[in-house]
Amino acid sequence: MKLASSSRQALLASLGVLALAAAGCSQGQADDDDHGHAHENGEAHEHEGDDHARDGKDDHAHEGDDHGHERGDGAGEHQHAASTGEPTLGFSLTQMPAAGEPLTVSLILNGPDGQAVTADDMTATHGEKLHVIIVDEGLEDFIRLHPAPGADGNFDITFTPEYARTYRVWTRYALATGEDAHGHDHKDDHHHHDDEEDAAAGEVVLSDALIIGEEDAPDLAADALLTATEGDLQYALNLPGDIQAGQPVTLTVSVSEADGAPFEALEPLMDSFGHLVGFNQSATQMIHAHPTGAHPHGTNSRSGPDLQFETTFETPGPHRLFLQTRANGEEASVPFTINVVP
């Protein structure tokens, strides 16, 4: 899904400061007609929450909608959106995007009342105030960032797009309320996981398109890709059979060494032993899941060889999955491709 050609041309032709105001979808604020999801029973619900439940059963698919962008009038000003009744995501750029060149983008995060949401309004989930996932519509260039807020509490991201295509930017954050507004040292692991679950209940997930260039993204191949190699490790995605749209499914990834021996030394990465992120064609929907079972309890915790993820894919068709893990002190991101049937 792409922006209208007039919006694309305006972005690519404009010079100077570009302020791009966009509406996204978020937990607890979605309109049933425009931003609704389906639960496992197919009934619409009003939120787009991300998953951080300890047993993985509360994972949801997230759905993003394309929106037109408007030019801002102020040079470098933080643009405030009109009150829409739901949170919004927008971008501000001071340079023309180009493939292969570093690009800095200021994120414009507004609440339902149109007021800016800054780091002071957020509580950390998985060790970070803001999670940013960027992927091109061809699902080939996958980037995950955790930007630090500036002095004003706002966030800038810098990345180098590989392709001159439309990219999808996804942001996830949890609003701080009550006790969440003050920090916890998380020395007690049980207390830490409870805090993560509470924060997940108020998490906001937003998405919008960022145009880098006019190149058309290729369609995602329908051929399943269930194995991947990164460094000295091999990854195999095991499916329980056909994956049906709208039905919960358990996916298992087995990790082994080059000689086939099971690998049991996966290290903690963002308070988990793995992060599975998946997209439909054009990345207008996203799933995000963490392994069920034991969580890390300190930096010396280890896991493997199997990681199980419980999730639901809302729409049929090919999907690209990215598994992020950490082993031997190095982070890895490996892709898989699956087909979801109606």
CSV table of C-alpha atoms in Angstrom, one decimal:
chain,number,residue,atom,x,y,z
A,1,MET,CA,0.0,0.0,0.0
A,2,LYS,CA,1.5,3.4,-1.0
A,3,LEU,CA,0.7,7.0,-0.8
A,4,ALA,CA,-1.1,8.8,-3.5
A,5,SER,CA,1.1,10.0,-6.3
A,6,SER,CA,0.5,13.7,-5.4
A,7,SER,CA,1.8,13.1,-1.9
A,8,ARG,CA,4.8,11.2,-3.3
A,9,GLN,CA,5.7,13.9,-5.7
A,10,ALA,CA,5.3,16.6,-3.0
A,11,LEU,CA,7.7,14.8,-0.8
A,12,LEU,CA,10.3,14.1,-3.4
A,13,ALA,CA,10.2,17.6,-4.9
A,14,SER,CA,10.2,19.7,-1.7
A,15,LEU,CA,13.4,21.2,-0.4
A,16,GLY,CA,14.2,22.5,3.1
A,17,VAL,CA,12.3,21.3,6.2
A,18,LEU,CA,9.5,18.8,5.6
A,19,ALA,CA,7.0,18.1,8.3
A,20,LEU,CA,4.9,15.1,7.7
A,21,ALA,CA,1.9,14.7,9.8
A,22,ALA,CA,0.3,11.3,9.8
A,23,ALA,CA,-2.4,9.4,11.7
A,24,GLY,CA,-1.6,5.9,13.0
A,25,CYS,CA,-3.4,3.1,14.8
A,26,SER,CA,-3.0,2.5,18.5
A,27,GLN,CA,-4.2,0.4,21.3
A,28,GLY,CA,-7.4,1.6,22.9
A,29,GLN,CA,-8.0,4.4,20.3
A,30,ALA,CA,-8.9,2.7,17.0
A,31,ASP,CA,-12.1,3.4,15.1
A,32,ASP,CA,-13.9,0.2,14.3
A,33,ASP,CA,-14.4,1.0,10.7
A,34,ASP,CA,-10.9,2.3,9.9
A,35,HIS,CA,-8.6,0.7,12.4
A,36,GLY,CA,-10.3,-2.3,13.7
A,37,HIS,CA,-8.7,-5.8,14.1
A,38,ALA,CA,-10.1,-9.2,14.4
A,39,HIS,CA,-9.7,-11.3,17.5
A,40,GLU,CA,-9.2,-15.0,17.2
A,41,ASN,CA,-12.9,-15.5,16.9
A,42,GLY,CA,-13.1,-12.9,14.1
A,43,GLU,CA,-14.9,-10.2,16.1
A,44,ALA,CA,-13.7,-6.7,15.7
A,45,HIS,CA,-11.9,-5.0,18.5
A,46,GLU,CA,-10.8,-1.4,19.1
A,47,HIS,CA,-7.1,-1.7,19.9
A,48,GLU,CA,-3.8,-2.5,18.4
A,49,GLY,CA,-1.8,-3.7,21.3
A,50,ASP,CA,1.7,-5.3,21.1
A,51,ASP,CA,2.5,-8.4,23.0
A,52,HIS,CA,4.5,-8.7,26.1
A,53,ALA,CA,2.5,-11.3,28.0
A,54,ARG,CA,4.7,-13.8,29.9
A,55,ASP,CA,3.0,-16.7,28.3
A,56,GLY,CA,2.8,-15.2,24.8
A,57,LYS,CA,-0.9,-15.8,24.5
A,58,ASP,CA,-1.8,-12.1,24.2
A,59,ASP,CA,0.1,-11.4,21.0
A,60,HIS,CA,-1.8,-9.5,18.4
A,61,ALA,CA,-1.2,-8.5,14.9
A,62,HIS,CA,-0.9,-4.8,14.3
A,63,GLU,CA,-2.3,-3.1,11.3
A,64,GLY,CA,-1.1,0.2,9.8
A,65,ASP,CA,-2.9,2.5,7.4
A,66,ASP,CA,-1.4,4.8,4.8
A,67,HIS,CA,-2.1,8.5,5.2
A,68,GLY,CA,-1.3,11.6,3.2
A,69,HIS,CA,1.5,13.9,4.5
A,70,GLU,CA,1.2,17.6,4.8
A,71,ARG,CA,4.1,20.1,4.7
A,72,GLY,CA,4.7,22.0,7.9
A,73,ASP,CA,5.3,25.8,7.8
A,74,GLY,CA,7.8,26.1,10.6
A,75,ALA,CA,11.5,25.5,10.1
A,76,GLY,CA,12.4,22.7,12.5
A,77,GLU,CA,9.3,23.2,14.7
A,78,HIS,CA,7.7,20.3,16.4
A,79,GLN,CA,4.4,20.0,14.6
A,80,HIS,CA,1.2,19.4,16.6
A,81,ALA,CA,-1.6,17.5,15.0
A,82,ALA,CA,-5.2,18.5,15.4
A,83,SER,CA,-7.1,16.4,17.9
A,84,THR,CA,-8.1,13.2,16.2
A,85,GLY,CA,-9.2,11.1,19.2
A,86,GLU,CA,-6.3,8.7,18.7
A,87,PRO,CA,-2.5,9.0,18.8
A,88,THR,CA,-0.7,9.9,15.7
A,89,LEU,CA,2.8,9.4,14.1
A,90,GLY,CA,4.4,11.9,11.8
A,91,PHE,CA,7.9,12.7,10.5
A,92,SER,CA,10.0,15.8,10.1
A,93,LEU,CA,13.0,15.7,7.7
A,94,THR,CA,15.6,18.3,6.9
A,95,GLN,CA,17.1,16.5,4.0
A,96,MET,CA,15.9,14.7,0.9
A,97,PRO,CA,15.8,10.9,1.4
A,98,ALA,CA,18.1,8.9,-0.9
A,99,ALA,CA,19.0,5.2,-1.0
A,100,GLY,CA,22.4,4.4,0.4
A,101,GLU,CA,22.7,7.7,2.3
A,102,PRO,CA,22.2,8.2,6.1
A,103,LEU,CA,18.9,9.8,6.8
A,104,THR,CA,17.8,11.5,10.0
A,105,VAL,CA,14.1,11.7,10.7
A,106,SER,CA,12.5,13.4,13.7
A,107,LEU,CA,9.5,11.4,14.9
A,108,ILE,CA,6.4,13.4,15.7
A,109,LEU,CA,4.4,11.5,18.3
A,110,ASN,CA,1.1,13.1,19.4
A,111,GLY,CA,-1.6,11.9,21.8
A,112,PRO,CA,-5.3,11.7,21.1
A,113,ASP,CA,-5.6,15.4,22.2
A,114,GLY,CA,-3.0,16.4,19.6
A,115,GLN,CA,-0.4,17.2,22.3
A,116,ALA,CA,3.2,15.9,21.9
A,117,VAL,CA,4.1,12.7,23.6
A,118,THR,CA,7.7,12.8,24.8
A,119,ALA,CA,10.0,10.4,26.7
A,120,ASP,CA,8.7,11.8,30.0
A,121,ASP,CA,5.3,10.4,29.1
A,122,MET,CA,6.6,6.9,28.5
A,123,THR,CA,7.6,4.0,30.7
A,124,ALA,CA,10.2,1.5,29.5
A,125,THR,CA,9.3,-1.9,28.0
A,126,HIS,CA,11.9,-4.5,27.4
A,127,GLY,CA,14.5,-1.9,28.6
A,128,GLU,CA,13.6,0.9,26.2
A,129,LYS,CA,11.3,3.9,26.1
A,130,LEU,CA,10.7,3.7,22.4
A,131,HIS,CA,11.0,0.8,20.0
A,132,VAL,CA,11.2,1.6,16.3
A,133,ILE,CA,11.0,-0.9,13.5
A,134,ILE,CA,11.6,0.1,9.9
A,135,VAL,CA,11.2,-2.2,6.8
A,136,ASP,CA,10.9,-1.5,3.1
A,137,GLU,CA,7.7,-2.6,1.4
A,138,GLY,CA,9.6,-5.4,-0.3
A,139,LEU,CA,10.4,-6.8,3.2
A,140,GLU,CA,14.1,-7.0,2.4
A,141,ASP,CA,15.6,-4.2,4.5
A,142,PHE,CA,14.8,-4.7,8.2
A,143,ILE,CA,16.0,-2.2,10.8
A,144,ARG,CA,15.3,-2.0,14.5
A,145,LEU,CA,16.2,1.0,16.5
A,146,HIS,CA,16.0,2.2,20.1
A,147,PRO,CA,16.6,6.0,19.9
A,148,ALA,CA,17.6,8.0,23.0
A,149,PRO,CA,15.4,11.1,23.5
A,150,GLY,CA,16.9,14.5,23.0
A,151,ALA,CA,17.0,17.2,25.6
A,152,ASP,CA,13.4,18.1,24.8
A,153,GLY,CA,12.3,14.5,25.2
A,154,ASN,CA,11.6,14.0,21.5
A,155,PHE,CA,13.2,11.3,19.4
A,156,ASP,CA,15.3,11.4,16.2
A,157,ILE,CA,16.2,8.2,14.3
A,158,THR,CA,19.1,7.8,11.8
A,159,PHE,CA,19.3,4.9,9.4
A,160,THR,CA,20.6,4.2,5.9
A,161,PRO,CA,17.9,2.9,3.6
A,162,GLU,CA,19.1,0.3,1.1
A,163,TYR,CA,16.4,0.9,-1.5
A,164,ALA,CA,14.8,3.9,-3.1
A,165,ARG,CA,11.3,2.6,-2.1
A,166,THR,CA,8.6,3.3,0.3
A,167,TYR,CA,9.4,2.2,3.8
A,168,ARG,CA,7.1,1.5,6.7
A,169,VAL,CA,8.0,2.9,10.1
A,170,TRP,CA,6.5,1.3,13.2
A,171,THR,CA,6.8,2.8,16.7
A,172,ARG,CA,5.9,1.2,20.0
A,173,TYR,CA,5.8,2.8,23.4
A,174,ALA,CA,3.9,2.5,26.7
A,175,LEU,CA,2.4,5.5,28.5
A,176,ALA,CA,3.5,6.1,32.1
A,177,THR,CA,0.6,6.2,34.5
A,178,GLY,CA,0.6,6.2,38.3
A,179,GLU,CA,3.6,4.3,39.7
A,180,ASP,CA,5.0,3.9,36.1
A,181,ALA,CA,5.8,7.6,36.2
A,182,HIS,CA,8.7,7.0,38.5
A,183,GLY,CA,11.5,4.6,37.8
A,184,HIS,CA,12.0,1.1,39.1
A,185,ASP,CA,15.4,-0.4,39.5
A,186,HIS,CA,14.0,-3.9,38.5
A,187,LYS,CA,16.4,-5.7,40.9
A,188,ASP,CA,13.6,-8.1,41.6
A,189,ASP,CA,13.0,-10.1,38.4
A,190,HIS,CA,9.4,-11.1,39.3
A,191,HIS,CA,8.5,-7.5,39.9
A,192,HIS,CA,10.2,-6.6,36.6
A,193,HIS,CA,8.1,-9.0,34.6
A,194,ASP,CA,4.9,-7.8,36.3
A,195,ASP,CA,5.8,-4.2,35.3
A,196,GLU,CA,6.4,-5.3,31.7
A,197,GLU,CA,2.9,-6.9,31.6
A,198,ASP,CA,1.3,-3.8,33.1
A,199,ALA,CA,3.1,-1.5,30.6
A,200,ALA,CA,2.1,-3.7,27.7
A,201,ALA,CA,-1.6,-3.2,28.6
A,202,GLY,CA,-1.2,0.5,27.8
A,203,GLU,CA,1.1,0.2,24.8
A,204,VAL,CA,0.7,2.3,21.7
A,205,VAL,CA,1.6,1.0,18.3
A,206,LEU,CA,1.7,3.3,15.3
A,207,SER,CA,2.7,3.0,11.7
A,208,ASP,CA,3.0,5.1,8.6
A,209,ALA,CA,4.8,5.2,5.2
A,210,LEU,CA,8.1,7.1,4.7
A,211,ILE,CA,8.9,7.6,1.0
A,212,ILE,CA,12.6,7.2,0.1
A,213,GLY,CA,12.1,6.9,-3.7
A,214,GLU,CA,9.9,5.9,-6.5
A,215,GLU,CA,11.2,2.3,-7.0
A,216,ASP,CA,8.5,-0.3,-6.9
A,217,ALA,CA,9.0,-3.0,-4.3
A,218,PRO,CA,8.9,-6.6,-5.6
A,219,ASP,CA,6.2,-8.9,-4.5
A,220,LEU,CA,7.0,-11.3,-1.8
A,221,ALA,CA,7.7,-14.7,-3.2
A,222,ALA,CA,5.1,-17.3,-2.2
A,223,ASP,CA,7.8,-20.0,-1.8
A,224,ALA,CA,8.3,-20.9,1.9
A,225,LEU,CA,11.8,-20.2,3.4
A,226,LEU,CA,12.1,-22.0,6.6
A,227,THR,CA,15.9,-22.2,7.2
A,228,ALA,CA,18.5,-19.5,7.7
A,229,THR,CA,22.2,-19.3,8.6
A,230,GLU,CA,23.9,-16.5,10.5
A,231,GLY,CA,27.6,-16.9,11.5
A,232,ASP,CA,28.2,-20.3,13.0
A,233,LEU,CA,24.5,-20.9,13.8
A,234,GLN,CA,21.7,-22.4,11.9
A,235,TYR,CA,18.0,-21.6,12.4
A,236,ALA,CA,15.1,-23.8,11.4
A,237,LEU,CA,11.4,-22.7,11.5
A,238,ASN,CA,9.1,-25.6,12.3
A,239,LEU,CA,5.4,-25.1,11.3
A,240,PRO,CA,2.6,-27.2,12.9
A,241,GLY,CA,0.9,-27.5,9.5
A,242,ASP,CA,-1.1,-25.0,7.5
A,243,ILE,CA,-1.2,-21.6,9.1
A,244,GLN,CA,-4.7,-20.1,8.8
A,245,ALA,CA,-5.5,-16.4,8.9
A,246,GLY,CA,-7.2,-15.4,12.1
A,247,GLN,CA,-6.3,-18.6,14.0
A,248,PRO,CA,-3.7,-18.7,16.8
A,249,VAL,CA,-0.6,-20.7,15.9
A,250,THR,CA,2.6,-21.8,17.7
A,251,LEU,CA,5.8,-21.5,15.7
A,252,THR,CA,9.0,-23.2,16.9
A,253,VAL,CA,12.5,-22.1,15.9
A,254,SER,CA,15.3,-24.6,16.5
A,255,VAL,CA,18.9,-23.2,16.7
A,256,SER,CA,21.9,-25.5,16.1
A,257,GLU,CA,25.6,-25.2,15.6
A,258,ALA,CA,27.3,-25.7,12.2
A,259,ASP,CA,27.8,-29.4,13.0
A,260,GLY,CA,24.1,-29.9,13.8
A,261,ALA,CA,24.5,-30.0,17.6
A,262,PRO,CA,21.7,-28.2,19.5
A,263,PHE,CA,22.7,-24.7,20.6
A,264,GLU,CA,21.7,-24.0,24.2
A,265,ALA,CA,23.5,-20.7,24.8
A,266,LEU,CA,21.2,-18.0,23.5
A,267,GLU,CA,21.7,-14.8,25.5
A,268,PRO,CA,19.2,-12.2,26.7
A,269,LEU,CA,18.3,-9.6,24.2
A,270,MET,CA,16.0,-6.8,25.4
A,271,ASP,CA,14.8,-8.9,28.3
A,272,SER,CA,13.9,-11.9,26.1
A,273,PHE,CA,15.7,-14.8,24.4
A,274,GLY,CA,14.2,-13.9,21.1
A,275,HIS,CA,12.0,-11.4,19.2
A,276,LEU,CA,9.9,-12.5,16.3
A,277,VAL,CA,8.6,-9.7,14.0
A,278,GLY,CA,6.5,-10.5,11.0
A,279,PHE,CA,4.9,-8.6,8.1
A,280,ASN,CA,2.4,-9.2,5.4
A,281,GLN,CA,3.0,-8.0,1.8
A,282,SER,CA,3.9,-4.3,1.9
A,283,ALA,CA,4.3,-4.3,5.7
A,284,THR,CA,0.9,-2.9,6.4
A,285,GLN,CA,0.4,-5.4,9.2
A,286,MET,CA,2.8,-6.5,11.8
A,287,ILE,CA,3.0,-9.3,14.4
A,288,HIS,CA,5.5,-9.2,17.3
A,289,ALA,CA,6.0,-12.1,19.6
A,290,HIS,CA,8.4,-13.3,22.3
A,291,PRO,CA,9.2,-16.8,23.3
A,292,THR,CA,6.8,-18.6,25.7
A,293,GLY,CA,8.3,-20.2,28.8
A,294,ALA,CA,11.2,-19.0,30.9
A,295,HIS,CA,12.4,-15.4,30.7
A,296,PRO,CA,15.9,-14.3,31.3
A,297,HIS,CA,16.9,-13.7,34.9
A,298,GLY,CA,20.0,-11.7,34.6
A,299,THR,CA,22.7,-11.4,32.0
A,300,ASN,CA,24.0,-14.9,32.7
A,301,SER,CA,20.8,-16.6,31.7
A,302,ARG,CA,20.9,-18.9,28.7
A,303,SER,CA,18.3,-20.6,26.5
A,304,GLY,CA,17.9,-22.9,23.5
A,305,PRO,CA,17.9,-24.8,21.3
A,306,ASP,CA,14.1,-24.3,20.8
A,307,LEU,CA,12.1,-21.0,21.0
A,308,GLN,CA,8.3,-21.2,20.7
A,309,PHE,CA,6.2,-18.2,19.7
A,310,GLU,CA,2.4,-17.9,19.9
A,311,THR,CA,0.8,-15.4,17.6
A,312,THR,CA,-2.0,-14.9,15.0
A,313,PHE,CA,-1.7,-13.8,11.4
A,314,GLU,CA,-4.8,-11.7,10.5
A,315,THR,CA,-4.6,-11.9,6.7
A,316,PRO,CA,-3.8,-14.6,4.2
A,317,GLY,CA,-0.9,-14.5,1.8
A,318,PRO,CA,2.9,-14.6,2.1
A,319,HIS,CA,4.6,-13.2,5.2
A,320,ARG,CA,8.2,-12.4,6.0
A,321,LEU,CA,9.4,-13.1,9.5
A,322,PHE,CA,12.5,-11.7,11.2
A,323,LEU,CA,13.9,-13.5,14.2
A,324,GLN,CA,16.3,-11.5,16.4
A,325,THR,CA,18.6,-13.3,18.8
A,326,ARG,CA,21.9,-12.8,20.6
A,327,ALA,CA,24.6,-15.5,20.9
A,328,ASN,CA,28.3,-15.3,21.7
A,329,GLY,CA,28.0,-11.6,22.3
A,330,GLU,CA,26.7,-10.9,18.8
A,331,GLU,CA,23.1,-10.0,17.7
A,332,ALA,CA,21.7,-11.7,14.7
A,333,SER,CA,18.6,-11.1,12.6
A,334,VAL,CA,17.5,-14.0,10.3
A,335,PRO,CA,14.5,-14.0,7.8
A,336,PHE,CA,11.9,-16.6,7.1
A,337,THR,CA,9.0,-16.7,4.6
A,338,ILE,CA,5.7,-18.4,5.3
A,339,ASN,CA,2.3,-18.6,3.6
A,340,VAL,CA,-0.9,-18.0,5.5
A,341,VAL,CA,-4.0,-19.6,4.0
A,342,PRO,CA,-7.5,-18.2,4.2
